mmCIF file with all atom_site columns, C-alpha atoms in Angstrom:
data_model
loop_
_atom_site.group_PDB
_atom_site.id
_atom_site.type_symbol
_atom_site.label_atom_id
_atom_site.label_alt_id
_atom_site.label_comp_id
_atom_site.label_asym_id
_atom_site.label_entity_id
_atom_site.label_seq_id
_atom_site.pdbx_PDB_ins_code
_atom_site.Cartn_x
_atom_site.Cartn_y
_atom_site.Cartn_z
_atom_site.occupancy
_atom_site.B_iso_or_equiv
_atom_site.pdbx_formal_charge
_atom_site.auth_seq_id
_atom_site.auth_comp_id
_atom_site.auth_asym_id
_atom_site.auth_atom_id
_atom_site.pdbx_PDB_model_num
ATOM 1   C CA . MET A 1 1   ? -0.177 -0.034  -0.128  1.00 45.00 ? 225 MET A CA 1
ATOM 2   C CA . ASP A 1 2   ? 0.668  3.144   -0.931  1.00 47.00 ? 226 ASP A CA 1
ATOM 3   C CA . SER A 1 3   ? 1.476  6.728   2.007   1.00 46.00 ? 227 SER A CA 1
ATOM 4   C CA . ALA A 1 4   ? -2.631 7.454   1.114   1.00 55.00 ? 228 ALA A CA 1
ATOM 5   C CA . GLY A 1 5   ? -3.548 3.907   1.485   1.00 66.00 ? 229 GLY A CA 1
ATOM 6   C CA . GLY A 1 6   ? -4.471 2.406   -2.123  1.00 79.00 ? 230 GLY A CA 1
ATOM 7   C CA . PRO A 1 7   ? -2.621 -0.627  -4.354  1.00 88.00 ? 231 PRO A CA 1
ATOM 8   C CA . SER A 1 8   ? 0.860  0.867   -4.808  1.00 95.00 ? 232 SER A CA 1
ATOM 9   C CA . VAL A 1 9   ? 2.795  1.533   -8.364  1.00 98.00 ? 233 VAL A CA 1
ATOM 10  C CA . ALA A 1 10  ? 6.216  0.893   -9.175  1.00 98.00 ? 234 ALA A CA 1
ATOM 11  C CA . GLY A 1 11  ? 7.416  3.103   -12.675 1.00 98.00 ? 235 GLY A CA 1
ATOM 12  C CA . LEU A 1 12  ? 9.371  0.608   -15.146 1.00 98.00 ? 236 LEU A CA 1
ATOM 13  C CA . LEU A 1 13  ? 10.945 3.287   -17.688 1.00 98.00 ? 237 LEU A CA 1
ATOM 14  C CA . LEU A 1 14  ? 12.812 0.435   -20.594 1.00 96.00 ? 238 LEU A CA 1
ATOM 15  C CA . ALA A 1 15  ? 15.776 2.953   -21.810 1.00 95.00 ? 239 ALA A CA 1
ATOM 16  C CA . ALA A 1 16  ? 18.296 0.499   -22.763 1.00 94.00 ? 240 ALA A CA 1
ATOM 17  C CA . GLY A 1 17  ? 17.783 0.149   -27.061 1.00 92.00 ? 241 GLY A CA 1
ATOM 18  C CA . ALA A 1 18  ? 20.975 1.305   -29.112 1.00 90.00 ? 242 ALA A CA 1
ATOM 19  C CA . GLY A 1 19  ? 18.534 4.022   -30.725 1.00 87.00 ? 243 GLY A CA 1
ATOM 20  C CA . ARG A 1 20  ? 20.176 1.988   -34.716 1.00 84.00 ? 244 ARG A CA 1
ATOM 21  C CA . ARG A 1 21  ? 17.117 3.829   -37.114 1.00 81.00 ? 245 ARG A CA 1
ATOM 22  C CA . PHE A 1 22  ? 17.944 6.851   -34.872 1.00 81.00 ? 246 PHE A CA 1
ATOM 23  C CA . GLY A 1 23  ? 21.556 6.656   -34.971 1.00 83.00 ? 247 GLY A CA 1
ATOM 24  C CA . ARG A 1 24  ? 21.606 6.958   -30.687 1.00 87.00 ? 248 ARG A CA 1
ATOM 25  C CA . PRO A 1 25  ? 19.763 5.712   -28.015 1.00 91.00 ? 249 PRO A CA 1
ATOM 26  C CA . LYS A 1 26  ? 16.649 7.454   -27.646 1.00 91.00 ? 250 LYS A CA 1
ATOM 27  C CA . ALA A 1 27  ? 17.444 7.997   -24.066 1.00 93.00 ? 251 ALA A CA 1
ATOM 28  C CA . LEU A 1 28  ? 19.793 10.739  -24.897 1.00 93.00 ? 252 LEU A CA 1
ATOM 29  C CA . VAL A 1 29  ? 17.966 12.373  -27.771 1.00 90.00 ? 253 VAL A CA 1
ATOM 30  C CA . VAL A 1 30  ? 17.120 15.658  -27.128 1.00 91.00 ? 254 VAL A CA 1
ATOM 31  C CA . ALA A 1 31  ? 13.530 17.000  -27.956 1.00 86.00 ? 255 ALA A CA 1
ATOM 32  C CA . GLY A 1 32  ? 12.063 20.222  -26.104 1.00 84.00 ? 256 GLY A CA 1
ATOM 33  C CA . GLY A 1 33  ? 15.350 21.440  -24.326 1.00 89.00 ? 257 GLY A CA 1
ATOM 34  C CA . GLU A 1 34  ? 15.642 18.229  -22.568 1.00 92.00 ? 258 GLU A CA 1
ATOM 35  C CA . PRO A 1 35  ? 16.454 14.487  -23.067 1.00 94.00 ? 259 PRO A CA 1
ATOM 36  C CA . LEU A 1 36  ? 13.532 12.071  -23.598 1.00 95.00 ? 260 LEU A CA 1
ATOM 37  C CA . LEU A 1 37  ? 15.240 10.052  -20.832 1.00 96.00 ? 261 LEU A CA 1
ATOM 38  C CA . VAL A 1 38  ? 13.964 12.955  -18.904 1.00 96.00 ? 262 VAL A CA 1
ATOM 39  C CA . ARG A 1 39  ? 10.840 13.565  -20.600 1.00 95.00 ? 263 ARG A CA 1
ATOM 40  C CA . ALA A 1 40  ? 9.585  10.477  -19.297 1.00 96.00 ? 264 ALA A CA 1
ATOM 41  C CA . LEU A 1 41  ? 11.298 10.204  -16.413 1.00 97.00 ? 265 LEU A CA 1
ATOM 42  C CA . ARG A 1 42  ? 8.801  12.865  -15.272 1.00 96.00 ? 266 ARG A CA 1
ATOM 43  C CA . ALA A 1 43  ? 5.523  11.461  -16.489 1.00 97.00 ? 267 ALA A CA 1
ATOM 44  C CA . LEU A 1 44  ? 6.470  8.743   -14.568 1.00 98.00 ? 268 LEU A CA 1
ATOM 45  C CA . THR A 1 45  ? 6.568  10.445  -11.446 1.00 97.00 ? 269 THR A CA 1
ATOM 46  C CA . GLY A 1 46  ? 4.445  12.518  -12.197 1.00 97.00 ? 270 GLY A CA 1
ATOM 47  C CA . GLY A 1 47  ? 1.313  10.577  -12.735 1.00 98.00 ? 271 GLY A CA 1
ATOM 48  C CA . GLY A 1 48  ? 2.655  8.795   -9.322  1.00 97.00 ? 272 GLY A CA 1
ATOM 49  C CA . CYS A 1 49  ? 5.058  5.974   -9.263  1.00 98.00 ? 273 CYS A CA 1
ATOM 50  C CA . ALA A 1 50  ? 7.503  5.118   -6.486  1.00 96.00 ? 274 ALA A CA 1
ATOM 51  C CA . PRO A 1 51  ? 9.389  3.820   -6.838  1.00 96.00 ? 275 PRO A CA 1
ATOM 52  C CA . VAL A 1 52  ? 10.765 4.265   -10.935 1.00 97.00 ? 276 VAL A CA 1
ATOM 53  C CA . ARG A 1 53  ? 13.370 1.680   -11.801 1.00 98.00 ? 277 ARG A CA 1
ATOM 54  C CA . VAL A 1 54  ? 15.063 2.390   -15.357 1.00 98.00 ? 278 VAL A CA 1
ATOM 55  C CA . VAL A 1 55  ? 16.419 -0.048  -17.078 1.00 97.00 ? 279 VAL A CA 1
ATOM 56  C CA . LEU A 1 56  ? 19.929 1.250   -19.202 1.00 97.00 ? 280 LEU A CA 1
ATOM 57  C CA . GLY A 1 57  ? 21.907 -0.705  -21.706 1.00 95.00 ? 281 GLY A CA 1
ATOM 58  C CA . ALA A 1 58  ? 23.084 0.803   -24.379 1.00 94.00 ? 282 ALA A CA 1
ATOM 59  C CA . ARG A 1 59  ? 25.567 3.781   -23.722 1.00 93.00 ? 283 ARG A CA 1
ATOM 60  C CA . ALA A 1 60  ? 24.134 2.034   -20.020 1.00 94.00 ? 284 ALA A CA 1
ATOM 61  C CA . GLU A 1 61  ? 26.733 4.916   -17.507 1.00 94.00 ? 285 GLU A CA 1
ATOM 62  C CA . GLU A 1 62  ? 26.464 7.823   -19.858 1.00 94.00 ? 286 GLU A CA 1
ATOM 63  C CA . VAL A 1 63  ? 21.949 7.464   -20.033 1.00 95.00 ? 287 VAL A CA 1
ATOM 64  C CA . ALA A 1 64  ? 22.699 6.952   -16.373 1.00 95.00 ? 288 ALA A CA 1
ATOM 65  C CA . ALA A 1 65  ? 24.742 10.235  -15.502 1.00 95.00 ? 289 ALA A CA 1
ATOM 66  C CA . LEU A 1 66  ? 20.036 12.034  -16.284 1.00 95.00 ? 290 LEU A CA 1
ATOM 67  C CA . LEU A 1 67  ? 19.328 10.068  -13.531 1.00 96.00 ? 291 LEU A CA 1
ATOM 68  C CA . PRO A 1 68  ? 18.396 12.070  -10.942 1.00 94.00 ? 292 PRO A CA 1
ATOM 69  C CA . ASP A 1 69  ? 19.456 9.214   -8.594  1.00 94.00 ? 293 ASP A CA 1
ATOM 70  C CA . PRO A 1 70  ? 21.764 6.278   -10.016 1.00 91.00 ? 294 PRO A CA 1
ATOM 71  C CA . GLY A 1 71  ? 19.750 4.047   -7.309  1.00 93.00 ? 295 GLY A CA 1
ATOM 72  C CA . LEU A 1 72  ? 17.096 3.801   -10.048 1.00 96.00 ? 296 LEU A CA 1
ATOM 73  C CA . ALA A 1 73  ? 19.563 2.342   -12.999 1.00 97.00 ? 297 ALA A CA 1
ATOM 74  C CA . VAL A 1 74  ? 18.758 -1.236  -13.784 1.00 97.00 ? 298 VAL A CA 1
ATOM 75  C CA . VAL A 1 75  ? 21.569 -2.531  -15.732 1.00 95.00 ? 299 VAL A CA 1
ATOM 76  C CA . ALA A 1 76  ? 20.122 -5.364  -18.429 1.00 94.00 ? 300 ALA A CA 1
ATOM 77  C CA . PRO A 1 77  ? 23.376 -7.059  -19.866 1.00 91.00 ? 301 PRO A CA 1
ATOM 78  C CA . ASP A 1 78  ? 21.527 -8.884  -23.102 1.00 92.00 ? 302 ASP A CA 1
ATOM 79  C CA . TRP A 1 79  ? 19.689 -5.715  -23.895 1.00 93.00 ? 303 TRP A CA 1
ATOM 80  C CA . ALA A 1 80  ? 20.266 -6.332  -27.410 1.00 88.00 ? 304 ALA A CA 1
ATOM 81  C CA . THR A 1 81  ? 18.348 -9.162  -27.714 1.00 91.00 ? 305 THR A CA 1
ATOM 82  C CA . GLY A 1 82  ? 16.032 -6.610  -26.989 1.00 88.00 ? 306 GLY A CA 1
ATOM 83  C CA . MET A 1 83  ? 13.315 -5.311  -25.131 1.00 89.00 ? 307 MET A CA 1
ATOM 84  C CA . GLY A 1 84  ? 12.357 -8.585  -24.100 1.00 90.00 ? 308 GLY A CA 1
ATOM 85  C CA . ALA A 1 85  ? 15.630 -8.876  -21.530 1.00 92.00 ? 309 ALA A CA 1
ATOM 86  C CA . SER A 1 86  ? 14.110 -5.304  -20.822 1.00 94.00 ? 310 SER A CA 1
ATOM 87  C CA . LEU A 1 87  ? 11.558 -5.691  -19.202 1.00 95.00 ? 311 LEU A CA 1
ATOM 88  C CA . ARG A 1 88  ? 12.789 -9.453  -17.613 1.00 95.00 ? 312 ARG A CA 1
ATOM 89  C CA . ALA A 1 89  ? 15.334 -7.120  -16.338 1.00 96.00 ? 313 ALA A CA 1
ATOM 90  C CA . GLY A 1 90  ? 12.591 -4.539  -14.731 1.00 96.00 ? 314 GLY A CA 1
ATOM 91  C CA . LEU A 1 91  ? 9.964  -6.581  -13.945 1.00 97.00 ? 315 LEU A CA 1
ATOM 92  C CA . THR A 1 92  ? 13.433 -8.562  -11.767 1.00 96.00 ? 316 THR A CA 1
ATOM 93  C CA . ALA A 1 93  ? 14.202 -5.296  -9.841  1.00 96.00 ? 317 ALA A CA 1
ATOM 94  C CA . LEU A 1 94  ? 10.885 -4.689  -9.055  1.00 97.00 ? 318 LEU A CA 1
ATOM 95  C CA . SER A 1 95  ? 9.806  -8.113  -7.530  1.00 96.00 ? 319 SER A CA 1
ATOM 96  C CA . GLU A 1 96  ? 13.199 -8.001  -5.412  1.00 96.00 ? 320 GLU A CA 1
ATOM 97  C CA . LEU A 1 97  ? 12.286 -4.433  -3.861  1.00 95.00 ? 321 LEU A CA 1
ATOM 98  C CA . ASP A 1 98  ? 10.730 -5.253  -0.284  1.00 94.00 ? 322 ASP A CA 1
ATOM 99  C CA . PRO A 1 99  ? 8.117  -4.295  -0.489  1.00 93.00 ? 323 PRO A CA 1
ATOM 100 C CA . ALA A 1 100 ? 7.389  -5.005  -3.841  1.00 93.00 ? 324 ALA A CA 1
ATOM 101 C CA . PRO A 1 101 ? 4.489  -3.137  -4.893  1.00 97.00 ? 325 PRO A CA 1
ATOM 102 C CA . ASP A 1 102 ? 1.509  -3.752  -5.413  1.00 97.00 ? 326 ASP A CA 1
ATOM 103 C CA . ALA A 1 103 ? 2.019  -3.246  -9.405  1.00 98.00 ? 327 ALA A CA 1
ATOM 104 C CA . ALA A 1 104 ? 4.242  -2.020  -12.321 1.00 98.00 ? 328 ALA A CA 1
ATOM 105 C CA . LEU A 1 105 ? 3.335  0.592   -15.176 1.00 98.00 ? 329 LEU A CA 1
ATOM 106 C CA . VAL A 1 106 ? 6.041  0.073   -17.605 1.00 97.00 ? 330 VAL A CA 1
ATOM 107 C CA . HIS A 1 107 ? 6.467  3.471   -19.908 1.00 97.00 ? 331 HIS A CA 1
ATOM 108 C CA . LEU A 1 108 ? 9.216  3.441   -23.096 1.00 95.00 ? 332 LEU A CA 1
ATOM 109 C CA . VAL A 1 109 ? 11.643 5.573   -23.382 1.00 96.00 ? 333 VAL A CA 1
ATOM 110 C CA . ASP A 1 110 ? 10.643 7.426   -26.369 1.00 94.00 ? 334 ASP A CA 1
ATOM 111 C CA . LEU A 1 111 ? 7.489  8.038   -26.300 1.00 94.00 ? 335 LEU A CA 1
ATOM 112 C CA . PRO A 1 112 ? 7.656  12.103  -26.019 1.00 93.00 ? 336 PRO A CA 1
ATOM 113 C CA . GLY A 1 113 ? 3.622  11.909  -26.098 1.00 92.00 ? 337 GLY A CA 1
ATOM 114 C CA . VAL A 1 114 ? 3.308  10.772  -23.193 1.00 96.00 ? 338 VAL A CA 1
ATOM 115 C CA . PRO A 1 115 ? 2.469  12.929  -20.682 1.00 96.00 ? 339 PRO A CA 1
ATOM 116 C CA . ALA A 1 116 ? 2.372  12.622  -16.517 1.00 97.00 ? 340 ALA A CA 1
ATOM 117 C CA . ALA A 1 117 ? -2.319 12.841  -16.641 1.00 98.00 ? 341 ALA A CA 1
ATOM 118 C CA . VAL A 1 118 ? -1.407 9.348   -18.787 1.00 98.00 ? 342 VAL A CA 1
ATOM 119 C CA . VAL A 1 119 ? 0.057  7.283   -16.451 1.00 98.00 ? 343 VAL A CA 1
ATOM 120 C CA . ALA A 1 120 ? -1.502 9.054   -13.204 1.00 98.00 ? 344 ALA A CA 1
ATOM 121 C CA . ARG A 1 121 ? -5.291 7.282   -15.409 1.00 98.00 ? 345 ARG A CA 1
ATOM 122 C CA . LEU A 1 122 ? -3.803 3.917   -15.497 1.00 98.00 ? 346 LEU A CA 1
ATOM 123 C CA . ALA A 1 123 ? -2.114 3.681   -12.239 1.00 97.00 ? 347 ALA A CA 1
ATOM 124 C CA . ALA A 1 124 ? -5.517 5.130   -10.660 1.00 97.00 ? 348 ALA A CA 1
ATOM 125 C CA . LEU A 1 125 ? -5.843 1.142   -11.200 1.00 97.00 ? 349 LEU A CA 1
ATOM 126 C CA . ALA A 1 126 ? -3.492 -0.350  -10.097 1.00 97.00 ? 350 ALA A CA 1
ATOM 127 C CA . ALA A 1 127 ? -3.746 -3.761  -7.949  1.00 97.00 ? 351 ALA A CA 1
ATOM 128 C CA . PRO A 1 128 ? -2.528 -7.250  -8.207  1.00 97.00 ? 352 PRO A CA 1
ATOM 129 C CA . ASP A 1 129 ? -4.160 -9.153  -10.817 1.00 97.00 ? 353 ASP A CA 1
ATOM 130 C CA . ALA A 1 130 ? -4.122 -5.774  -13.044 1.00 97.00 ? 354 ALA A CA 1
ATOM 131 C CA . VAL A 1 131 ? -3.560 -5.543  -17.368 1.00 97.00 ? 355 VAL A CA 1
ATOM 132 C CA . ALA A 1 132 ? -4.460 -2.327  -18.085 1.00 97.00 ? 356 ALA A CA 1
ATOM 133 C CA . ARG A 1 133 ? -2.847 -0.409  -21.102 1.00 97.00 ? 357 ARG A CA 1
ATOM 134 C CA . ALA A 1 134 ? -3.752 2.713   -22.462 1.00 97.00 ? 358 ALA A CA 1
ATOM 135 C CA . GLY A 1 135 ? -5.447 2.780   -26.589 1.00 97.00 ? 359 GLY A CA 1
ATOM 136 C CA . TYR A 1 136 ? -4.876 5.965   -27.928 1.00 97.00 ? 360 TYR A CA 1
ATOM 137 C CA . SER A 1 137 ? -8.550 6.125   -30.329 1.00 96.00 ? 361 SER A CA 1
ATOM 138 C CA . GLY A 1 138 ? -9.506 2.084   -29.218 1.00 94.00 ? 362 GLY A CA 1
ATOM 139 C CA . ARG A 1 139 ? -5.252 1.834   -30.968 1.00 94.00 ? 363 ARG A CA 1
ATOM 140 C CA . PRO A 1 140 ? -3.417 -0.038  -27.872 1.00 94.00 ? 364 PRO A CA 1
ATOM 141 C CA . GLY A 1 141 ? -0.066 2.226   -26.336 1.00 95.00 ? 365 GLY A CA 1
ATOM 142 C CA . HIS A 1 142 ? 1.361  2.333   -24.094 1.00 95.00 ? 366 HIS A CA 1
ATOM 143 C CA . PRO A 1 143 ? 1.705  2.816   -20.605 1.00 97.00 ? 367 PRO A CA 1
ATOM 144 C CA . VAL A 1 144 ? 0.898  -0.706  -19.900 1.00 97.00 ? 368 VAL A CA 1
ATOM 145 C CA . LEU A 1 145 ? -0.405 -1.566  -16.364 1.00 98.00 ? 369 LEU A CA 1
ATOM 146 C CA . LEU A 1 146 ? 1.045  -5.396  -14.980 1.00 97.00 ? 370 LEU A CA 1
ATOM 147 C CA . GLY A 1 147 ? -0.046 -6.614  -11.791 1.00 97.00 ? 371 GLY A CA 1
ATOM 148 C CA . ARG A 1 148 ? 2.705  -7.710  -9.632  1.00 97.00 ? 372 ARG A CA 1
ATOM 149 C CA . ARG A 1 149 ? 0.981  -11.216 -9.950  1.00 97.00 ? 373 ARG A CA 1
ATOM 150 C CA . TRP A 1 150 ? 1.418  -11.658 -13.600 1.00 96.00 ? 374 TRP A CA 1
ATOM 151 C CA . TRP A 1 151 ? 5.426  -10.806 -13.568 1.00 96.00 ? 375 TRP A CA 1
ATOM 152 C CA . PRO A 1 152 ? 7.157  -13.666 -13.383 1.00 95.00 ? 376 PRO A CA 1
ATOM 153 C CA . GLU A 1 153 ? 4.583  -15.146 -16.489 1.00 93.00 ? 377 GLU A CA 1
ATOM 154 C CA . VAL A 1 154 ? 5.543  -11.508 -18.319 1.00 94.00 ? 378 VAL A CA 1
ATOM 155 C CA . ALA A 1 155 ? 9.100  -11.865 -17.464 1.00 93.00 ? 379 ALA A CA 1
ATOM 156 C CA . ASP A 1 156 ? 8.928  -15.809 -18.680 1.00 91.00 ? 380 ASP A CA 1
ATOM 157 C CA . SER A 1 157 ? 7.065  -14.975 -22.057 1.00 89.00 ? 381 SER A CA 1
ATOM 158 C CA . ALA A 1 158 ? 9.081  -11.775 -22.555 1.00 87.00 ? 382 ALA A CA 1
ATOM 159 C CA . ARG A 1 159 ? 11.483 -12.119 -25.679 1.00 81.00 ? 383 ARG A CA 1
ATOM 160 C CA . GLY A 1 160 ? 13.741 -10.330 -28.701 1.00 76.00 ? 384 GLY A CA 1
ATOM 161 C CA . ASP A 1 161 ? 11.593 -6.988  -29.354 1.00 76.00 ? 385 ASP A CA 1
ATOM 162 C CA . ARG A 1 162 ? 8.133  -8.174  -28.624 1.00 72.00 ? 386 ARG A CA 1
ATOM 163 C CA . GLY A 1 163 ? 8.784  -7.661  -24.627 1.00 76.00 ? 387 GLY A CA 1
ATOM 164 C CA . ALA A 1 164 ? 4.783  -8.614  -23.498 1.00 85.00 ? 388 ALA A CA 1
ATOM 165 C CA . ARG A 1 165 ? 3.455  -8.255  -26.676 1.00 85.00 ? 389 ARG A CA 1
ATOM 166 C CA . GLU A 1 166 ? 1.881  -11.665 -26.976 1.00 86.00 ? 390 GLU A CA 1
ATOM 167 C CA . TRP A 1 167 ? 1.417  -12.008 -23.347 1.00 90.00 ? 391 TRP A CA 1
ATOM 168 C CA . LEU A 1 168 ? -0.681 -9.189  -23.824 1.00 93.00 ? 392 LEU A CA 1
ATOM 169 C CA . ALA A 1 169 ? -2.603 -10.558 -26.505 1.00 90.00 ? 393 ALA A CA 1
ATOM 170 C CA . GLY A 1 170 ? -3.804 -13.439 -25.114 1.00 79.00 ? 394 GLY A CA 1
ATOM 171 C CA . ARG A 1 171 ? -6.212 -11.671 -22.258 1.00 91.00 ? 395 ARG A CA 1
ATOM 172 C CA . ALA A 1 172 ? -8.688 -12.035 -22.271 1.00 92.00 ? 396 ALA A CA 1
ATOM 173 C CA . ASP A 1 173 ? -8.930 -9.353  -19.383 1.00 95.00 ? 397 ASP A CA 1
ATOM 174 C CA . LEU A 1 174 ? -6.543 -6.234  -20.848 1.00 96.00 ? 398 LEU A CA 1
ATOM 175 C CA . ARG A 1 175 ? -8.312 -3.500  -19.949 1.00 96.00 ? 399 ARG A CA 1
ATOM 176 C CA . LEU A 1 176 ? -7.350 -0.844  -22.793 1.00 97.00 ? 400 LEU A CA 1
ATOM 177 C CA . VAL A 1 177 ? -8.229 2.697   -21.293 1.00 98.00 ? 401 VAL A CA 1
ATOM 178 C CA . GLU A 1 178 ? -8.565 5.261   -23.831 1.00 98.00 ? 402 GLU A CA 1
ATOM 179 C CA . CYS A 1 179 ? -5.728 8.432   -23.624 1.00 98.00 ? 403 CYS A CA 1
ATOM 180 C CA . ALA A 1 180 ? -6.150 10.339  -26.659 1.00 97.00 ? 404 ALA A CA 1
ATOM 181 C CA . ASP A 1 181 ? -7.940 13.496  -24.579 1.00 97.00 ? 405 ASP A CA 1
ATOM 182 C CA . LEU A 1 182 ? -4.595 13.366  -22.935 1.00 97.00 ? 406 LEU A CA 1
ATOM 183 C CA . GLY A 1 183 ? -1.947 12.181  -25.423 1.00 95.00 ? 407 GLY A CA 1
ATOM 184 C CA . THR A 1 184 ? -0.472 11.209  -28.129 1.00 92.00 ? 408 THR A CA 1
ATOM 185 C CA . GLY A 1 185 ? 0.938  7.870   -27.611 1.00 89.00 ? 409 GLY A CA 1
ATOM 186 C CA . ALA A 1 186 ? 3.256  8.644   -30.605 1.00 85.00 ? 410 ALA A CA 1
ATOM 187 C CA . ASP A 1 187 ? 6.966  6.749   -30.598 1.00 84.00 ? 411 ASP A CA 1
ATOM 188 C CA . VAL A 1 188 ? 10.413 8.621   -32.161 1.00 80.00 ? 412 VAL A CA 1
ATOM 189 C CA . ASP A 1 189 ? 12.244 5.926   -34.364 1.00 72.00 ? 413 ASP A CA 1
ATOM 190 C CA . THR A 1 190 ? 13.516 8.540   -36.762 1.00 64.00 ? 414 THR A CA 1
ATOM 191 C CA . PRO A 1 191 ? 14.978 12.477  -36.576 1.00 67.00 ? 415 PRO A CA 1
ATOM 192 C CA . ASP A 1 192 ? 12.064 13.094  -38.660 1.00 66.00 ? 416 ASP A CA 1
ATOM 193 C CA . ASP A 1 193 ? 9.534  12.467  -35.948 1.00 67.00 ? 417 ASP A CA 1
ATOM 194 C CA . LEU A 1 194 ? 10.809 15.156  -34.201 1.00 67.00 ? 418 LEU A CA 1
ATOM 195 C CA . SER A 1 195 ? 9.706  17.605  -36.503 1.00 57.00 ? 419 SER A CA 1
ATOM 196 C CA . PRO A 1 196 ? 7.278  20.015  -35.490 1.00 50.00 ? 420 PRO A CA 1
#
């Protein structure tokens, strides 16, 4: 439980990728005057997630230098195998906390159009058995809320660049939470995606 007596929700920011199409790790890309990592971290904390962990991989030391607290960093040694490795590393780190949070809100570093308000809307659904994700005009997106009950299953199924996609696809209990009124959910894959 959090200090207000409700379920606790941790923020899990996946920021390990090399950003091959972008030319550098997207965590280091500056948009609107700040690195994408800083913007995504602010969305998680501003949306009520605590604690927060940031999974690093490519150029980990350089990315870690942007964190307000080095204790937030979780390095995924096998990050180059894909997002699944980052998700496994992050969920493992959260499960080792004492007490473990009731749920994890999984966010991606390359989503500058996801503000704290989207995070807060999802975080309000936190529970040990929660399965929810943000939707934008009916299209599934991020962040994704995973109750603690499901972390071992999700970690076991997370392979390659799919993360939790296949696990989520088979869920009858997945709740799609419409957030197009709050943000775009659009990702940044190339420098052109940052053009106004």
